[in-house]
Tab-separated table of C-alpha atoms in Angstrom:
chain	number	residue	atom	x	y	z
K	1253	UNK	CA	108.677	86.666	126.905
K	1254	UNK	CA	107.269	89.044	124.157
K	1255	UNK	CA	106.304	87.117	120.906
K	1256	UNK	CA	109.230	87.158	118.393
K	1257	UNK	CA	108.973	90.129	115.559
K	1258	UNK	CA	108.430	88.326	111.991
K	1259	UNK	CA	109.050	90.951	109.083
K	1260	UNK	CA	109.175	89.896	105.321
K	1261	UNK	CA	112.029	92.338	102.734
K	1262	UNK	CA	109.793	92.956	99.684
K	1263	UNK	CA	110.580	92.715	96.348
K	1264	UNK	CA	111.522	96.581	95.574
K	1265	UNK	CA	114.561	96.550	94.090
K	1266	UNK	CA	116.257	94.270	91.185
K	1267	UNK	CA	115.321	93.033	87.875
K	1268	UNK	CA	112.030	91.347	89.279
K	1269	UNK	CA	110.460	94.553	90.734
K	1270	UNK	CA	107.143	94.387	89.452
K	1271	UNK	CA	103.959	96.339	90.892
K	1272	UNK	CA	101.829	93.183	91.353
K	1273	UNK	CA	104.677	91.352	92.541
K	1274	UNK	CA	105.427	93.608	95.397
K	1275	UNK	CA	101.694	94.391	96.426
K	1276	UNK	CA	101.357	90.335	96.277
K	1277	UNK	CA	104.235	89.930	98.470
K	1278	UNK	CA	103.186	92.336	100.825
K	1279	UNK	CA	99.493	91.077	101.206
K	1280	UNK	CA	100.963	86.993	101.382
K	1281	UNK	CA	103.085	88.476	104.263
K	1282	UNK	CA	100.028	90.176	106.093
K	1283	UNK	CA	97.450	87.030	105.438
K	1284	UNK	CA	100.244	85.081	106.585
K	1285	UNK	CA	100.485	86.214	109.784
K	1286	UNK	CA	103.909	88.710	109.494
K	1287	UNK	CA	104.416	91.820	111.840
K	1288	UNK	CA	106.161	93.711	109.294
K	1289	UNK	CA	107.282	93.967	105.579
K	1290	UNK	CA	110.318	96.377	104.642
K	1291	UNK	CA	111.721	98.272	101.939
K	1292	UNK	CA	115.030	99.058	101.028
K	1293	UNK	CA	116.652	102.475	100.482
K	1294	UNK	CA	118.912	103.795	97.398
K	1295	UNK	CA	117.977	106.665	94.995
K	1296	UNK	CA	121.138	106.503	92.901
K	1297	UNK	CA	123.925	104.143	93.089
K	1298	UNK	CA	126.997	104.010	90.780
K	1299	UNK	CA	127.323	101.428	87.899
K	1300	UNK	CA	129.054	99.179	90.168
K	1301	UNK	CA	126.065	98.820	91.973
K	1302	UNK	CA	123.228	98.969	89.319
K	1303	UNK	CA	123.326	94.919	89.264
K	1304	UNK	CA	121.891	95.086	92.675
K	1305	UNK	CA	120.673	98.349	93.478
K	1306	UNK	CA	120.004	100.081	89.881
K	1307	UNK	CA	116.351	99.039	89.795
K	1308	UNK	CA	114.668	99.866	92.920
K	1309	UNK	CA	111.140	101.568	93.689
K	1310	UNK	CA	111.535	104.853	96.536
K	1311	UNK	CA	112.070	103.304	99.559
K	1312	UNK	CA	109.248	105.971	101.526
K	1313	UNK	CA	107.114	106.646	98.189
K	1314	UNK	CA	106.675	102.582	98.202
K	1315	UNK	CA	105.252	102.758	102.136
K	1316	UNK	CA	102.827	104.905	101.451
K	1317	UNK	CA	101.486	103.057	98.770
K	1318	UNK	CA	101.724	99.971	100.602
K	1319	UNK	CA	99.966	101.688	103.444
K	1320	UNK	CA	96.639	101.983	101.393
K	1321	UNK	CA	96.985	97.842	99.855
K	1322	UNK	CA	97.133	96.352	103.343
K	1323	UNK	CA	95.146	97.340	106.648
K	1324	UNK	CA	97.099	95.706	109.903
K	1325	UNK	CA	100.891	94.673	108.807
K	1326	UNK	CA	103.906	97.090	109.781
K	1327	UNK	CA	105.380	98.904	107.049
K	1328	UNK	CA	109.292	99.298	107.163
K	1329	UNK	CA	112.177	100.715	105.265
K	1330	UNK	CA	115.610	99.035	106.284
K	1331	UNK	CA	117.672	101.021	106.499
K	1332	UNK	CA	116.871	104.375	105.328
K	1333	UNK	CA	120.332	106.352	105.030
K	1334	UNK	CA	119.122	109.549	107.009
K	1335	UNK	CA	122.473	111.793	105.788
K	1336	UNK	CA	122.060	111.092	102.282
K	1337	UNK	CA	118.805	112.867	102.510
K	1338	UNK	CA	117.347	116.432	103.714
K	1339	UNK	CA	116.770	115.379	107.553
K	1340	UNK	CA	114.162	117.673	108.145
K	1341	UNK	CA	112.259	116.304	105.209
K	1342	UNK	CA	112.489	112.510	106.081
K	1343	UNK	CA	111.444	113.502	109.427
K	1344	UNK	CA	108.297	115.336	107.948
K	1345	UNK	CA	107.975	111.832	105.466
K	1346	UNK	CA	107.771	109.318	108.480
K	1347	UNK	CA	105.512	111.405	110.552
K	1348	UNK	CA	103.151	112.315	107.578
K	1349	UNK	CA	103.608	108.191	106.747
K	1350	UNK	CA	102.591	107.520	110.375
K	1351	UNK	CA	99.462	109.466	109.801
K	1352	UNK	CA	98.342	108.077	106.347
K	1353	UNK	CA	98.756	104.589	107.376
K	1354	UNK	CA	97.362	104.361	111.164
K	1355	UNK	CA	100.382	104.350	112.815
K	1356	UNK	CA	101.867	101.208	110.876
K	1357	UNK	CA	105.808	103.040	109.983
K	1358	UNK	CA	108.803	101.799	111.133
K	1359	UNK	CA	111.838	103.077	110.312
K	1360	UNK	CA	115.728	101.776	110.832
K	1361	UNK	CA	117.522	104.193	110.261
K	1362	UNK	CA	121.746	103.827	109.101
K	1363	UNK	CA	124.125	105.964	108.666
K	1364	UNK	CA	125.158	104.585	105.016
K	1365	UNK	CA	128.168	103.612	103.361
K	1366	UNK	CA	128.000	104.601	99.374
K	1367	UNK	CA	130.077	106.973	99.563
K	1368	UNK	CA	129.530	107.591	95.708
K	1369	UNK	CA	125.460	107.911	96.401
K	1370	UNK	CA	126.414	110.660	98.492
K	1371	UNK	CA	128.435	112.387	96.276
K	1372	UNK	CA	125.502	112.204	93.782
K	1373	UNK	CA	123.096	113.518	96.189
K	1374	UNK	CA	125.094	116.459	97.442
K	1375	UNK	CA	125.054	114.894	101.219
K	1376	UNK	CA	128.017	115.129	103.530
K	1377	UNK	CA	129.699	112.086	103.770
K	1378	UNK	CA	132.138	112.269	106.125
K	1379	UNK	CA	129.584	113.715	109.275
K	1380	UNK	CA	126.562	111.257	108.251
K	1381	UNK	CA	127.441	109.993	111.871
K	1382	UNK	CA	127.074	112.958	113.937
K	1383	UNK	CA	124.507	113.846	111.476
K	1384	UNK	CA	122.506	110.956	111.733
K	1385	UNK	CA	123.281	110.850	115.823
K	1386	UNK	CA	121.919	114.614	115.907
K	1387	UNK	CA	119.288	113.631	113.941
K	1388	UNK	CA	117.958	110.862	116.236
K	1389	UNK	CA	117.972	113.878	118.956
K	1390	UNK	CA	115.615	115.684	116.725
K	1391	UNK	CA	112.999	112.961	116.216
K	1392	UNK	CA	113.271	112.706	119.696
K	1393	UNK	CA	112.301	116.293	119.715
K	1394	UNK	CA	109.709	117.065	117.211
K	1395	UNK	CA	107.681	113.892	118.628
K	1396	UNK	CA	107.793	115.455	121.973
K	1397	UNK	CA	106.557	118.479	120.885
K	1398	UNK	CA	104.043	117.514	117.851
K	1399	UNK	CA	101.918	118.537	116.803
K	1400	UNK	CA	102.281	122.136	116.876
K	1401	UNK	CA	105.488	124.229	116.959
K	1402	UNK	CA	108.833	122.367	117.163
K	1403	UNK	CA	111.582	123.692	118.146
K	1404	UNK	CA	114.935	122.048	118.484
K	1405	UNK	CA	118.725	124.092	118.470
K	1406	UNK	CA	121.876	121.605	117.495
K	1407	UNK	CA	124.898	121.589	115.800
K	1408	UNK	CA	124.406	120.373	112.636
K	1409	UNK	CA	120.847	120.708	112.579
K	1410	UNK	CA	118.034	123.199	113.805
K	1411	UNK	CA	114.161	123.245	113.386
K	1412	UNK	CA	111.756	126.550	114.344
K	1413	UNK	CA	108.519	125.158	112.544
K	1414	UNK	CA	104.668	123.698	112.894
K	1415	UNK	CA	104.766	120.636	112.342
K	1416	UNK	CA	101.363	118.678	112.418
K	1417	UNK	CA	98.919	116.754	112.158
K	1418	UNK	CA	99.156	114.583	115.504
K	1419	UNK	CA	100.841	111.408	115.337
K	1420	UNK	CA	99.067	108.162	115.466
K	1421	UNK	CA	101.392	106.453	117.744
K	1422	UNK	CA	101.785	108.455	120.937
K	1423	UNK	CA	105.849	108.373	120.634
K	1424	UNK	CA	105.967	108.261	116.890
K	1425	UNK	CA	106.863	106.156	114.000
K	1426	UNK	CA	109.297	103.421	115.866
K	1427	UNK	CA	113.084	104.105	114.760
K	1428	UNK	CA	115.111	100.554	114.917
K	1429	UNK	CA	118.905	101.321	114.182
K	1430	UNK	CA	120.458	99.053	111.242
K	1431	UNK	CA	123.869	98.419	111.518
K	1432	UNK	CA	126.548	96.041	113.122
K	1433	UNK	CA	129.309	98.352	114.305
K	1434	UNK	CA	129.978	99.943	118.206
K	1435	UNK	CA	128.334	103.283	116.824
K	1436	UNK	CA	125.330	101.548	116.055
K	1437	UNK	CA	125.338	99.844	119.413
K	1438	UNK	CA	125.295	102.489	120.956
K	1439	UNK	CA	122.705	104.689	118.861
K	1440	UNK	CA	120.318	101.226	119.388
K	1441	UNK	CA	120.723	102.155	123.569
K	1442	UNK	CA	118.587	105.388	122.185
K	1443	UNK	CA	115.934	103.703	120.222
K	1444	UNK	CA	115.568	100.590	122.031
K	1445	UNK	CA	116.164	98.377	118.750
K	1446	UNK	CA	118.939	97.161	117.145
K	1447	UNK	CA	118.372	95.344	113.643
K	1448	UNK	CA	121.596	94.435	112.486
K	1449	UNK	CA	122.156	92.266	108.767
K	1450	UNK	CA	123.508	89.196	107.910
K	1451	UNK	CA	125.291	88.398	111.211
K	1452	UNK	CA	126.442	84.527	112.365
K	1453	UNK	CA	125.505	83.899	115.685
K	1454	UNK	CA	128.178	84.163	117.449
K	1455	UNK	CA	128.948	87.729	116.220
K	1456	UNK	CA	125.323	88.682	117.518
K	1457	UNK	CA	125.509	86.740	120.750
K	1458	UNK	CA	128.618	89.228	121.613
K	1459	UNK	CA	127.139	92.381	120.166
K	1460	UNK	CA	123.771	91.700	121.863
K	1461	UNK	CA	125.319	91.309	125.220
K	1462	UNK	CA	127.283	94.700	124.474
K	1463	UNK	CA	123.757	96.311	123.803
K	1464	UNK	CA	121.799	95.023	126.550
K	1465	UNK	CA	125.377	95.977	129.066
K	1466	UNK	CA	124.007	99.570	127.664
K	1467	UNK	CA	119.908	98.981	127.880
K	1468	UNK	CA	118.933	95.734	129.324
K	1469	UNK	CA	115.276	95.771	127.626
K	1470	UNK	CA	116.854	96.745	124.169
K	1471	UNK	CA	115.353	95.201	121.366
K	1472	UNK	CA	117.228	92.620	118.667
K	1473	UNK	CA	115.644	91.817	115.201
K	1474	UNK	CA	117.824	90.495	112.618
K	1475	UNK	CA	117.554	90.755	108.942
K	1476	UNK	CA	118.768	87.397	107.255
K	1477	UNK	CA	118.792	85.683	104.331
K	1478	UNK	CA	116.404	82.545	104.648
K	1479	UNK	CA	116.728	79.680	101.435
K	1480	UNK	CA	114.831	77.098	101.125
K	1481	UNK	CA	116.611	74.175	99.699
K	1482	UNK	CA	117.157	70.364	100.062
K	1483	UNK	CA	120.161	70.144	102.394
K	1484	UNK	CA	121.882	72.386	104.529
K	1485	UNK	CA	125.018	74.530	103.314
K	1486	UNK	CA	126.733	77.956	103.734
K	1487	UNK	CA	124.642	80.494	102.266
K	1488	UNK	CA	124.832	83.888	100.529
K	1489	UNK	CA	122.776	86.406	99.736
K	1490	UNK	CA	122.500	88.165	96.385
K	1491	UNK	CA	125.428	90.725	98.347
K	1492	UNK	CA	127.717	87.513	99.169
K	1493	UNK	CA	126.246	88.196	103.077
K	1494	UNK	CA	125.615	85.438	105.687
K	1495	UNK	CA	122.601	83.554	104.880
K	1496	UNK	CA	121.147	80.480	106.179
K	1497	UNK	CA	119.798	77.656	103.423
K	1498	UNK	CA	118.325	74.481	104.013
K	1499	UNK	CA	115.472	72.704	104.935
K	1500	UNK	CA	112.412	74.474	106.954
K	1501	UNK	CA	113.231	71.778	110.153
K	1502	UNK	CA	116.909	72.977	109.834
K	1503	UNK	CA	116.273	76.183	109.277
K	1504	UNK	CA	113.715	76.448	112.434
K	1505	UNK	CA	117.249	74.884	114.668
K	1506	UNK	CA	119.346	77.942	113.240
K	1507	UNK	CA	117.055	80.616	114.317
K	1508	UNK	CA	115.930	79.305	117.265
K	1509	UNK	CA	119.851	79.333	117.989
K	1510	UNK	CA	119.937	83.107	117.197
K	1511	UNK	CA	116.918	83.567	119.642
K	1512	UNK	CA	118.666	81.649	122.231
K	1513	UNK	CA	121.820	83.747	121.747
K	1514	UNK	CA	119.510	87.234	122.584
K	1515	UNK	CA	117.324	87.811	119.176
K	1516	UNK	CA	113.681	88.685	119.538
K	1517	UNK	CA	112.910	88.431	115.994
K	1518	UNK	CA	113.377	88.529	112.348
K	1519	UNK	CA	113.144	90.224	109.559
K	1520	UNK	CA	113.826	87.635	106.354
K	1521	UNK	CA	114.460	87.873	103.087
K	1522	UNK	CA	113.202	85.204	101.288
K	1523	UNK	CA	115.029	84.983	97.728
K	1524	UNK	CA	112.740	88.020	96.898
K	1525	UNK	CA	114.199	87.680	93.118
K	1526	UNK	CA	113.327	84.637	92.180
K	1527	UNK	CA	109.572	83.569	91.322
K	1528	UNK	CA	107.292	81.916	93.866
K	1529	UNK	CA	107.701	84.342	96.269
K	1530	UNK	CA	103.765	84.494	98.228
K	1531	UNK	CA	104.352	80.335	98.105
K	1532	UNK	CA	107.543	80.764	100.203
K	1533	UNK	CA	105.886	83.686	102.262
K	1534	UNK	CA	103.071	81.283	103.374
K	1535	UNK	CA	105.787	77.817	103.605
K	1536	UNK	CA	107.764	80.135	105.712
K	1537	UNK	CA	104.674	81.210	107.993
K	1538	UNK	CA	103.767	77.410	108.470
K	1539	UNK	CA	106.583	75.799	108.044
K	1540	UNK	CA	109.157	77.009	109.852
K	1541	UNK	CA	107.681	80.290	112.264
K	1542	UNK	CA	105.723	77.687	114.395
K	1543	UNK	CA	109.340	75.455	115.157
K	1544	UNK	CA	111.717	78.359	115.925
K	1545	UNK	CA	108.979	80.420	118.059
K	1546	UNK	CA	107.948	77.556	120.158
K	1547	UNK	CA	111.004	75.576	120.996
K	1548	UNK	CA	112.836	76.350	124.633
């Protein structure tokens, strides 16, 4: 079996973002032993959601910083809401972010649900589906054809340009699709990876089986809340989302249950508002990576 993916959410968005803070977090995750840190993606949310979402660094501006403070870890944005921006451009973004940073972008891509965002951004709401879906045929597209002249004819979207320099990775940046509905099932059978968020087990075990019904060697990496506290209880994330929160040896059982139930990885956040962050990077690494990743 392939080693299990290990990705860290940073700290780029809330009332702790902080420029040492994230480039700390990110470095702790890559000294640690991590496959991947990740951003998160908003550019202007209502008030409603400024508590959460109000203060938050560019989700693809933030990679390519990242890409010149680190040298081997994966650099991801989850999930970046491909119809709330210009297609084409985010396209050009990941494959010029591939370039700058070795080959090190990954990108899961969702088809977003603010539908006040949109409205803000002048994006079509109510095709960011087919949008996104047509979109996925493009990147498909372009990487074939990079770099040089792309060309690609669709109904929503259509591309006659250069587009260059070569990628670093042969098929391009990796796309992952975030997500837990049937749509997004079935748009992870095109990538090969499904990340959904926040999901008990038992609502994965089902959903993963669906997938793999679709493409057997599909791809599952969950983004979950991970707590580290004295004794096990329900948790919550800063959203009110499934968490996990106990001890590391409990916490090890729980997502060693996920991987038994079809996961092949994670991608944890780790109470990125709260101080102390790099010390639970590094508890996480040898605390509770080692129990989960080992046990049968």
């Amino acid at each position: 079996m392939a080693p299990l993916h290990l990705g860290l959410i940073l700290p780029s968005y809330g009332a702790a973002l902080d420029v040492r803070r994230l480039t700390g977090a990110a470095v702790a995750a890559e000294e640690s032993g991590f496959d991947s840190v990740w951003t998160t993606d908003h550019v202007a949310v209502p008030d409603e959601h400024a508590g959460t979402h109000g203060t938050i660094a560019e989700a693809l501006v933030t990679l390519g910083f990242l890409a010149g403070r680190t040298k081997r870890i994966e650099l991801g944005v989850s999930a970046l809401v491909v119809p709330q921006r210009n297609p084409i451009v985010a396209l050009k973004q990941l494959t010029t972010l591939d370039f700058l940073s070795g080959g090190r972008v990954v990108a899961a891509v969702a088809a977003g649900w603010m539908k006040e965002e949109f409205a803000t951004l002048g994006a079509d709401f109510d095709r960011r589906g087919r949008l996104l879906d047509e979109w996925l045929d493009l990147a498909a597209a372009a990487f074939a054809q990079m770099p040089g002249r792309v060309r690609y004819e669709g109904r929503l979207l259509s591309l006659d340009g250069w587009l260059a320099p070569a990628l670093v990775r042969p098929d391009g940046p990796e796309l992952w699709v975030a997500g837990v509905s049937r749509a997004t099932i079935r748009r992870a059978a095109r990538t090969g990876v499904w990340h959904p968020v926040a999901l008990p087990v038992e609502k994965l075990r089902g959903r993963a089986r669906e997938l793999r019904e679709l493409r057997p060697d599909a791809r599952v990496v969950l983004r979950i809340g991970v707590y580290f506290v004295g004794e096990p209880r329900t948790g919550q994330d800063e959203r009110g989302r499934h968490a996990l929160a106990g001890p590391s040896e409990w916490l090890a059982e729980q997502l060693a249950e996920y991987v038994e139930a079809g996961c092949n990885g994670f991608v944890v956040n780790l109470d990125h508002l709260e101080p102390g962050l790099e010390e639970r990077i590094r508890r996480f690494a040898e605390e509770v990576a080692p129990l989960y990743a080992t046990r049968p």
